[in-house]
Coordinates of C-alpha atoms and ligand atoms in Angstrom, one line a residue:
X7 CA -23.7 -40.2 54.0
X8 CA -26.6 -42.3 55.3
X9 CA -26.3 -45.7 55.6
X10 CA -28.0 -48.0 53.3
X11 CA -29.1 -51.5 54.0
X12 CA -30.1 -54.1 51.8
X13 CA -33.4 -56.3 52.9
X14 CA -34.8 -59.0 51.3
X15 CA -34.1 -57.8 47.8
X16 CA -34.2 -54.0 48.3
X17 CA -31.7 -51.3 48.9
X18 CA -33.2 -49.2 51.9
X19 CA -32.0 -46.3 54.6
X20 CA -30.7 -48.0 57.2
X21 CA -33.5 -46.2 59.6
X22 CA -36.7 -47.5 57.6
X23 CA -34.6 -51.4 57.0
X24 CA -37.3 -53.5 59.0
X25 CA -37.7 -57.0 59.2
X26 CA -41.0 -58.7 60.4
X27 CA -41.9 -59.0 64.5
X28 CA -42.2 -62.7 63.9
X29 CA -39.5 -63.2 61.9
X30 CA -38.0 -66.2 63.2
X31 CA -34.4 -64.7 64.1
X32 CA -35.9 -62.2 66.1
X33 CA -38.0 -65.0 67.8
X34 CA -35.7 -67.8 67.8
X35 CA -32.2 -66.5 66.9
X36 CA -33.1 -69.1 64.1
X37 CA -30.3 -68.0 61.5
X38 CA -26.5 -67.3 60.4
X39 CA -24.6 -64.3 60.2
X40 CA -21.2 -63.2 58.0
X41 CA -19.0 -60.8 58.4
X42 CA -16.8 -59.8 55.8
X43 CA -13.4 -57.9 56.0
X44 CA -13.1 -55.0 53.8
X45 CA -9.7 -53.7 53.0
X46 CA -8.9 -50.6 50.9
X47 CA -12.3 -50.5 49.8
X48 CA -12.3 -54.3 48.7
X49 CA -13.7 -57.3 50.2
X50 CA -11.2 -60.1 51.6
X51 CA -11.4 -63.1 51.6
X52 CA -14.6 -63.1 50.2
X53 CA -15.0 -66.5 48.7
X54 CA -13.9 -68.4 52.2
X55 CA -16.3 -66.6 53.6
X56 CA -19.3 -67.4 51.2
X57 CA -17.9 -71.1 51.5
X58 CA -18.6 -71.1 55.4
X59 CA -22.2 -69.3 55.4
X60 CA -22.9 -72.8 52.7
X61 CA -21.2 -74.6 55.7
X62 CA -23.8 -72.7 58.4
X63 CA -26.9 -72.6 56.5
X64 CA -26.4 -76.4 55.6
X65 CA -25.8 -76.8 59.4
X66 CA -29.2 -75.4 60.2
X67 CA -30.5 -77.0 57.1
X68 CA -31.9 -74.2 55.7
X69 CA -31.5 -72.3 52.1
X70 CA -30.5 -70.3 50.0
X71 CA -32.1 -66.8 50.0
X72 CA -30.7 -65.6 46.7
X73 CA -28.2 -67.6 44.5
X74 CA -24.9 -67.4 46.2
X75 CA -23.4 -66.1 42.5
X76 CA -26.2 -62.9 43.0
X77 CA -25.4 -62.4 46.7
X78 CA -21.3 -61.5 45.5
X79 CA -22.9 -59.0 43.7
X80 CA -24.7 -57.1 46.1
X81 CA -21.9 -57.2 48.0
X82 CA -19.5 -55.0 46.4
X83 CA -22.8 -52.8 45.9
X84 CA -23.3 -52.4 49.3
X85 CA -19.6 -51.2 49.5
X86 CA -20.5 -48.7 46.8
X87 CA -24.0 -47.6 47.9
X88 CA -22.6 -47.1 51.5
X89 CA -19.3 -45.2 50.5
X90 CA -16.8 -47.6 52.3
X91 CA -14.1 -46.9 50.3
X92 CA -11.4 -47.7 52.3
X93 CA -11.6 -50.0 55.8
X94 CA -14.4 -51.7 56.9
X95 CA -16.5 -55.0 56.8
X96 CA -20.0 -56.5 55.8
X97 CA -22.7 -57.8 57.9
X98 CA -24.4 -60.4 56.5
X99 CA -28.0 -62.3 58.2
X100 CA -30.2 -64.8 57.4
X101 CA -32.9 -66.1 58.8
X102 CA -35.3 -69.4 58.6
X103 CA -38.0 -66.3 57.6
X104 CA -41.3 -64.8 59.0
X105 CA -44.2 -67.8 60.5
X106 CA -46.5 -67.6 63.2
X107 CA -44.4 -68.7 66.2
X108 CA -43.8 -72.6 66.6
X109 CA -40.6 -73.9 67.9
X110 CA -40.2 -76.7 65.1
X111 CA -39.6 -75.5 61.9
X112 CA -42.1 -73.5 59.5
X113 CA -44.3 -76.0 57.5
X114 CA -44.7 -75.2 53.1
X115 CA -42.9 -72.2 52.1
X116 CA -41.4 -69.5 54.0
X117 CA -39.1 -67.7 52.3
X118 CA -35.5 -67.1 54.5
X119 CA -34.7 -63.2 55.3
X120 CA -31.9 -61.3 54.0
X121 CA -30.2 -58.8 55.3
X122 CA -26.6 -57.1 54.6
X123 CA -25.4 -54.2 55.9
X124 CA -21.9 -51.9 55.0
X125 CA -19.9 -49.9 57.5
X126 CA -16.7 -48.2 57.5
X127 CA -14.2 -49.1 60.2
X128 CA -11.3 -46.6 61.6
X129 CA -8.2 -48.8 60.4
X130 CA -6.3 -46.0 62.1
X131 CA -7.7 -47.1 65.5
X132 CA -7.2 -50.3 65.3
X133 CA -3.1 -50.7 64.3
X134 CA -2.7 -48.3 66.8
X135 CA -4.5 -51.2 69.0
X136 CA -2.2 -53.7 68.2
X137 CA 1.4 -51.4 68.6
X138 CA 0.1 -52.0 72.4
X139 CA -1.7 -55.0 72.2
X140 CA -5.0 -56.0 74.4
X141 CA -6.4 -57.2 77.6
X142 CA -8.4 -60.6 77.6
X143 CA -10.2 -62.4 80.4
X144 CA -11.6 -65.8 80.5
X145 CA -14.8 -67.2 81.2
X146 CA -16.1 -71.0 81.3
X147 CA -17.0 -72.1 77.9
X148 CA -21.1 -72.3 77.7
X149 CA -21.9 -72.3 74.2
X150 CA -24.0 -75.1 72.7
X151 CA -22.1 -77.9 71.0
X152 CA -21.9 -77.0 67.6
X153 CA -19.2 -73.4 67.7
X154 CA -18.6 -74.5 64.2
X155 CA -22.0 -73.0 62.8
X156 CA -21.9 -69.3 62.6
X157 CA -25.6 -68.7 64.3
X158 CA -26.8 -65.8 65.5
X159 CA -27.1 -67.1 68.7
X160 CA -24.9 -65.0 70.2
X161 CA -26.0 -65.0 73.9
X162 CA -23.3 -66.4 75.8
X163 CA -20.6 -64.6 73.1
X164 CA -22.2 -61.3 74.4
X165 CA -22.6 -61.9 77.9
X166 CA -18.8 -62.9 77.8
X167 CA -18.1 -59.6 75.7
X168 CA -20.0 -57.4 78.4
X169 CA -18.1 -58.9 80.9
X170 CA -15.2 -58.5 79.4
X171 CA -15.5 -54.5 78.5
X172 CA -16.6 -54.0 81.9
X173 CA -13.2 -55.5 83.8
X174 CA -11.5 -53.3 81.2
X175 CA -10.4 -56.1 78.5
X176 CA -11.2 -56.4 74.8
X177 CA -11.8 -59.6 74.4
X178 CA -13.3 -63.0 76.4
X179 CA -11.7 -66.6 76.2
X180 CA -13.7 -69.9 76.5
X181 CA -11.9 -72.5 78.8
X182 CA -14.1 -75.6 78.5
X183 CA -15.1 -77.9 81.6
X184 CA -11.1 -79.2 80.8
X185 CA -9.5 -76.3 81.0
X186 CA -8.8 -76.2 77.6
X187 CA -8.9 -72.5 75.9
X188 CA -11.4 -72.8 72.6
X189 CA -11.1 -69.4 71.4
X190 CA -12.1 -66.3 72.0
X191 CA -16.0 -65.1 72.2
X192 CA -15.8 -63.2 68.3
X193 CA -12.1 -64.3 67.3
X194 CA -9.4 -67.3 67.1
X195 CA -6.8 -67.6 70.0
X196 CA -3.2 -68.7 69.3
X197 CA -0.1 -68.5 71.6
X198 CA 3.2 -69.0 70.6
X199 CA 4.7 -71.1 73.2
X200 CA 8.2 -71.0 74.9
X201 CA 10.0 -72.8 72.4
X202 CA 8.5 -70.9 69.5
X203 CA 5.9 -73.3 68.3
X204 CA 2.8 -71.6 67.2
X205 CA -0.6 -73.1 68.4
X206 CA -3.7 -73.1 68.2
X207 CA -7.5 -75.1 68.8
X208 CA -8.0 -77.7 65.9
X209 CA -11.4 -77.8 63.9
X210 CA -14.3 -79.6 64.6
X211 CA -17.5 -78.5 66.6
X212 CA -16.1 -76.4 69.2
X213 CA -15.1 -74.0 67.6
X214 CA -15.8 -71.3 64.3
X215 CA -13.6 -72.7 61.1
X216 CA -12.1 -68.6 60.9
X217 CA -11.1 -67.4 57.7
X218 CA -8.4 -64.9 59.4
X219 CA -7.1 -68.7 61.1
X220 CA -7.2 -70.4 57.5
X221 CA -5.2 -67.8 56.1
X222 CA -2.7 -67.1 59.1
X223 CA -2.2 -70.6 59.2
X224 CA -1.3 -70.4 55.2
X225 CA 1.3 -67.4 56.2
X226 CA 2.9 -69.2 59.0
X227 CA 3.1 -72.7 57.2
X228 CA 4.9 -70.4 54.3
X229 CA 7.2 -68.4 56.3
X230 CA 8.5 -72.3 57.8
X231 CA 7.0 -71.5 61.3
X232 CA 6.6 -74.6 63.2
X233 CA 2.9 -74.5 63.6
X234 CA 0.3 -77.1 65.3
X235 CA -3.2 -77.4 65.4
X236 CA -3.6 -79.0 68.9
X237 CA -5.7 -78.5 72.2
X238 CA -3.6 -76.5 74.8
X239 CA -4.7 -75.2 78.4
X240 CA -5.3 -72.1 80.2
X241 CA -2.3 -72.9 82.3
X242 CA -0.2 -73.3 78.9
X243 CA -1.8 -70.3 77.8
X244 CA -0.5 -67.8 80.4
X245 CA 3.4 -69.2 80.3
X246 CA 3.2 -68.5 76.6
X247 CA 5.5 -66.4 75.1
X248 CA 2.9 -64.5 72.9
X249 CA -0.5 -64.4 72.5
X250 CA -2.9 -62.5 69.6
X251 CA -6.0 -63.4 68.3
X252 CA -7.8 -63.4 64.4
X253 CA -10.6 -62.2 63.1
X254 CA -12.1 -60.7 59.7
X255 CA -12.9 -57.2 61.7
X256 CA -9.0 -57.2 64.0
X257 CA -6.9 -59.2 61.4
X258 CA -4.4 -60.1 63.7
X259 CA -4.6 -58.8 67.0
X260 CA -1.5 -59.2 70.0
X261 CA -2.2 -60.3 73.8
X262 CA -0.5 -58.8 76.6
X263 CA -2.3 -60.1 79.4
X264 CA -5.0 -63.0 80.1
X265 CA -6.8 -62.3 83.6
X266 CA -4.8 -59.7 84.6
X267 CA -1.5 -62.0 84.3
X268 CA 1.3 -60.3 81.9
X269 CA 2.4 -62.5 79.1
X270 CA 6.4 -62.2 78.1
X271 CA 7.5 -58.8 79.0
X272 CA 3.7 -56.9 78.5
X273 CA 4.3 -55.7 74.8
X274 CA 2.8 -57.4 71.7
X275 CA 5.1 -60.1 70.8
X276 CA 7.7 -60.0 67.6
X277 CA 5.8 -63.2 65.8
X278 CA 2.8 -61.1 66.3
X279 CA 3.4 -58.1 64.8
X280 CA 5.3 -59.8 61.9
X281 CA 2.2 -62.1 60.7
X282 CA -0.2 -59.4 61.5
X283 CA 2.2 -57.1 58.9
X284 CA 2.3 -60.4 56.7
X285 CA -1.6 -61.0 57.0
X286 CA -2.5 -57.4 55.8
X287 CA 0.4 -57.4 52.5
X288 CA -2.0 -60.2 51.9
X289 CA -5.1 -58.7 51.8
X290 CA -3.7 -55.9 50.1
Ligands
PDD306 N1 -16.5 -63.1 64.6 N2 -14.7 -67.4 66.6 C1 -15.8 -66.7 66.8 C2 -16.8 -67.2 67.9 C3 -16.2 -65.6 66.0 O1 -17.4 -65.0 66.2 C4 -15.3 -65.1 65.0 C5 -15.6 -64.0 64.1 C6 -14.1 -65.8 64.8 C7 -13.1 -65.5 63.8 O2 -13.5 -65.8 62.5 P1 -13.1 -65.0 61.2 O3 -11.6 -65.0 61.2 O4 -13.7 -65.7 60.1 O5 -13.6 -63.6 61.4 C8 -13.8 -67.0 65.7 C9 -17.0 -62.0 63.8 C10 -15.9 -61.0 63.3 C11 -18.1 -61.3 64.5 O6 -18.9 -62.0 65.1 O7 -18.2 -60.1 64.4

């Protein structure tokens, strides 16, 4: 089936979707991005996630492309249009829009650009991921201040990602100038320390507000896990007893090893694998 995208208010094959050469998020990586979980053919957590791209565009102060109430309709549309009928997610950009290039914002009008992509993912693949777990490594954190806004801006978060696939690990860490692990370069990082307490980076700026974190944090609170939303360091980090990380595309995802060190005895820990079972009865 070809893929179908949807930009600024038409449903298009993905291999004529085209946005504008001075479109200011090809320019200036001057937008916000989404990406929405699809589970057995529906989309999760689809309100938190709408709630957040409010959050971003606010944080870039820019609008509304579409009301938000006709946006959750093309979602599901998308799902439709593109077959995705079981796993999978949503891509979801906008952009400040097209102007002739100037650093400061576009004087008058310019309408923002919209663009949403579907796109099955092999669900298969990844649980058989996380029966053995993955590799991270860590890199200094040099992002710009404000993680919290989902940008497009995704420089350093790729660079990290590269680096990471090409020592052999999945996923990248930010430890800040503190040596303090923020979180991962496209995911939440948690350990479960030594005594059993479940941790993770508060909000604020440094880091993305997940929707996987808000509702792992719902699970764990629920099943009576002692949880706490605190700063912990790379050194804490590798004496943990477990590791996994969140996100809307690897749900819960375990750790065995940060830089090459083995945490615990190398296989995804029990806490794990029971809220990554938990988070997906959820979703379901
Ligand atoms: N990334 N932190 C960063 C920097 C992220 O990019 C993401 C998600 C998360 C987890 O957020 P959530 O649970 O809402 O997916 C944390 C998406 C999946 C991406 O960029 O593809």
């Amino acid at each position: 089936m070809s893929h179908i995208a949807y930009v600024n208010g038409r449903y298009v094959p993905l291999r004529k979707a085209q946005v504008h050469v001075e479109d200011r998020g090809f320019q200036f990586a001057d937008g916000v991005y989404e990406v929405f979980p699809v589970y057995a053919g529906r989309i999760v957590n689809q309100d938190w996630h709408m709630q957040r791209l409010a959050q971003s565009l606010q944080g870039l102060r820019m609008g509304w492309p579409l009301a938000p109430g006709v946006l959750n309709m093309i979602l599901p549309e998308m799902l439709r249009r593109n077959g995705v009928t079981n796993g999978g997610m949503i891509y979801l950009q906008i952009t400040r829009g097209v102007s002739p290039r100037n650093h400061a914002f576009p004087g008058g009008k310019v309408k923002p650009t919209l663009v949403i992509m579907a796109r099955a993912v092999n669900m298969a693949a990844r649980h058989a991921q996380a029966e053995t777990g993955v590799r991270v490594i860590t890199v200094p954190e040099n992002r710009w201040p404000r993680r919290d806004i989902k940008s497009v801006s995704l420089l350093p978060n790729m660079l990290a990602k590269q680096q990471a696939a090409e020592q052999g690990a999945s996923e990248a860490l930010y430890v800040n100038d503190r040596g303090i692990v923020t979180e991962g370069a496209s995911s939440t990082f948690w350990i479960v320390r030594p005594d059993g307490v479940l941790m993770t980076h508060p909000l604020g700026h440094d880091i993305l507000p997940g929707v996987t974190r808000r509702v792992v944090l719902e699970i764990a609170r629920e099943k009576g896990l002692k949880v706490e939303e605190r700063e912990f360091t790379l050194a804490e980090a590798v004496k943990a007893r477990e590791a996994f990380l969140t996100s809307a595309t690897n749900f819960v995802m375990p750790v065995t090893q940060i830089d090459g060190q083995i945490l615990g005895n190398g296989a995804p820990g029990d806490l794990s694998l029971s809220l990554r079972r938990a988070y997906i009865e959820r979703i379901e």
